[in-house]
Amino acid sequence: MEAMREIELRGHIIDSFLLPKVFDKVMDMNGEFEIIEFEIGKHKTDTSYARLMIRGKDQEHLDDIIGELHRLGAYVPEAEDAVVAEAPKDKVVPKGFYSTTNHPTFVKVDGEWLRVKNQKMDSLIVLRNGSAACKTIGHVKKGDRVVIGNSGIRVVPPERPRGHTIFDFMGSQVSSERPSQSLIREIAEEIFEVHESGGKIVVVGGPAIVHTGGQQALAELVRKGYVDALLSGNALAVHDVEYNLYGTSLGMDLKTAELAPEGHKHHLYAISEITRAGSLKEAVKQGVLTGGIMYECIVNNVPYVLAGSIRDDGPLPDVITDTMKAQDLMREQVKNADIVLMMATMLHSIATGNCLSSSVRTICVDINPSTVTKLMDRGTAQAIGIVTDVGTFLPWLAEELDNLEKSRKKQMPALRVKSKKR
């Protein structure tokens, strides 16, 4: 028997392509829709509203369609309180649990809408002490009150910004044809403004930063305060140390681009020397490590998470080999992040993207277009992609930030003069 239900859409649903996405999803799932009410905003700052009747071939089919539309941002007008069930065991979820998106989400409890904290994709919503928060399945405990179904839940997907910005939600794309110079300048401006306003900038990096000659530029960004946390793996730290100790990366002299004699051993020597010292911090304290990315993180108290993998040599004493523990520490570091800059690492970029809310401005730089494509395919639609050599990107970014600093310093005397005249 045919089943039907009304849904509502509100916001900038036309230029953010939310309404066409709803139409496409209903048709893809062999359902039907009817527009009951449609109000279009007359100006670019005005929101629009649509009320639709959705039809499915039976109740189960309709529920499947409504569930997908809900994840896009649609909601049923007669919003009820969220339905809750208790987890029967640790790491065991109630059947029919609600699986989160990375978009800002609200849940209705006792007639009031609560903002879900720690928003991230592929998690559960757990209610506790009058608040709602995302929890991954590995952190669910017996007795946790887990939201099930779609009732009493509202998802707010990103909308197209009203003004110009490189983080135009619908403009996110990957192309080597894009104007890299202007993009890097705009990225520098975004990073500079976040830094000046006391915001949080997280960098996710891979070993190619060192291989391609971008190490000194990233170290400079850390030193100047443009990095508030670094997420990476064993390889970036190992080759950063190798370059500091031996002037090579993977045994290649970065100045001459030639393999150094016995250079293939250098990364193992680097691991051995840090292990001999006890840790990266101890190596800095003992004068073994005197420069580079990790050195700057340590002397400037910038937290870092080095998440290990099955292919690691060593690894360094600072590398976290417990994957679940590494995930938790990464999630902690991306909390309240304003900008996340991901460079030359598919593994850690996708892992970090899964921890982020869609409201976090995300930049992914990689020579391989598929890295950014995979990141977006997994739901990090707010990312912009730059297909370029990270060894070219980082020095360019550092130079643009340096220019902004000089420009700001020149403006300061003029601003002080104006202030005195007043």
PDB file of C-alpha atoms in Angstrom, residues 71 97-105 116-125 133-138 155 327 331 334 342 349-359 362 374-383:
ATOM      1  CA  ARG A  71      20.658  13.332   5.822  1.00  0.00           C
ATOM      2  CA  PHE A  97      20.313   3.633  15.623  1.00  0.00           C
ATOM      3  CA  TYR A  98      20.727   6.993  13.912  1.00  0.00           C
ATOM      4  CA  SER A  99      24.061   7.294  12.050  1.00  0.00           C
ATOM      5  CA  THR A 100      25.348  10.865  11.946  1.00  0.00           C
ATOM      6  CA  THR A 101      26.568  12.995   9.077  1.00  0.00           C
ATOM      7  CA  ASN A 102      29.335  15.579   9.487  1.00  0.00           C
ATOM      8  CA  HIS A 103      26.787  18.415   9.222  1.00  0.00           C
ATOM      9  CA  PRO A 104      25.644  20.425  12.281  1.00  0.00           C
ATOM     10  CA  THR A 105      22.824  18.436  13.899  1.00  0.00           C
ATOM     11  CA  VAL A 116      24.828  17.857  19.084  1.00  0.00           C
ATOM     12  CA  LYS A 117      28.404  18.291  20.318  1.00  0.00           C
ATOM     13  CA  ASN A 118      31.588  16.924  18.703  1.00  0.00           C
ATOM     14  CA  GLN A 119      29.869  16.564  15.341  1.00  0.00           C
ATOM     15  CA  LYS A 120      31.442  14.011  12.993  1.00  0.00           C
ATOM     16  CA  MET A 121      30.288  11.435  10.483  1.00  0.00           C
ATOM     17  CA  ASP A 122      29.573   7.739  11.075  1.00  0.00           C
ATOM     18  CA  SER A 123      28.869   8.172  14.780  1.00  0.00           C
ATOM     19  CA  LEU A 124      25.929   7.786  17.150  1.00  0.00           C
ATOM     20  CA  ILE A 125      24.092  10.444  19.151  1.00  0.00           C
ATOM     21  CA  ALA A 133      27.021  14.361  21.700  1.00  0.00           C
ATOM     22  CA  CYS A 134      28.464  12.209  18.932  1.00  0.00           C
ATOM     23  CA  LYS A 135      30.132   8.997  20.038  1.00  0.00           C
ATOM     24  CA  THR A 136      31.932   6.475  17.873  1.00  0.00           C
ATOM     25  CA  ILE A 137      30.843   2.864  18.245  1.00  0.00           C
ATOM     26  CA  GLY A 138      34.073   1.962  20.038  1.00  0.00           C
ATOM     27  CA  VAL A 155      20.470  18.261  10.013  1.00  0.00           C
ATOM     28  CA  GLN A 327      42.096   8.266  16.669  1.00  0.00           C
ATOM     29  CA  ARG A 331      39.808  13.942  17.411  1.00  0.00           C
ATOM     30  CA  VAL A 334      40.749  18.915  15.722  1.00  0.00           C
ATOM     31  CA  MET A 342      45.994  18.671   4.659  1.00  0.00           C
ATOM     32  CA  SER A 349      43.829  13.321   5.324  1.00  0.00           C
ATOM     33  CA  ILE A 350      40.864  10.963   4.964  1.00  0.00           C
ATOM     34  CA  ALA A 351      41.167   9.874   8.605  1.00  0.00           C
ATOM     35  CA  THR A 352      41.136  13.495   9.774  1.00  0.00           C
ATOM     36  CA  GLY A 353      38.319  14.406   7.391  1.00  0.00           C
ATOM     37  CA  ASN A 354      36.157  11.759   9.059  1.00  0.00           C
ATOM     38  CA  CYS A 355      36.668  13.550  12.388  1.00  0.00           C
ATOM     39  CA  LEU A 356      35.595  16.990  11.149  1.00  0.00           C
ATOM     40  CA  SER A 357      32.303  18.828  11.093  1.00  0.00           C
ATOM     41  CA  SER A 358      31.340  20.180   7.672  1.00  0.00           C
ATOM     42  CA  SER A 359      31.621  23.704   9.125  1.00  0.00           C
ATOM     43  CA  THR A 362      39.377  22.343   4.891  1.00  0.00           C
ATOM     44  CA  LYS A 374      38.512  10.306  -2.283  1.00  0.00           C
ATOM     45  CA  LEU A 375      38.360  12.797   0.587  1.00  0.00           C
ATOM     46  CA  MET A 376      35.243  14.404  -0.917  1.00  0.00           C
ATOM     47  CA  ASP A 377      33.699  11.053  -1.851  1.00  0.00           C
ATOM     48  CA  ARG A 378      33.821  10.073   1.811  1.00  0.00           C
ATOM     49  CA  GLY A 379      31.730  13.093   2.785  1.00  0.00           C
ATOM     50  CA  THR A 380      34.210  15.916   3.365  1.00  0.00           C
ATOM     51  CA  ALA A 381      32.429  18.090   0.812  1.00  0.00           C
ATOM     52  CA  GLN A 382      33.628  21.326   2.412  1.00  0.00           C
ATOM     53  CA  ALA A 383      37.194  20.677   1.250  1.00  0.00           C
TER      54      ALA A 383
END
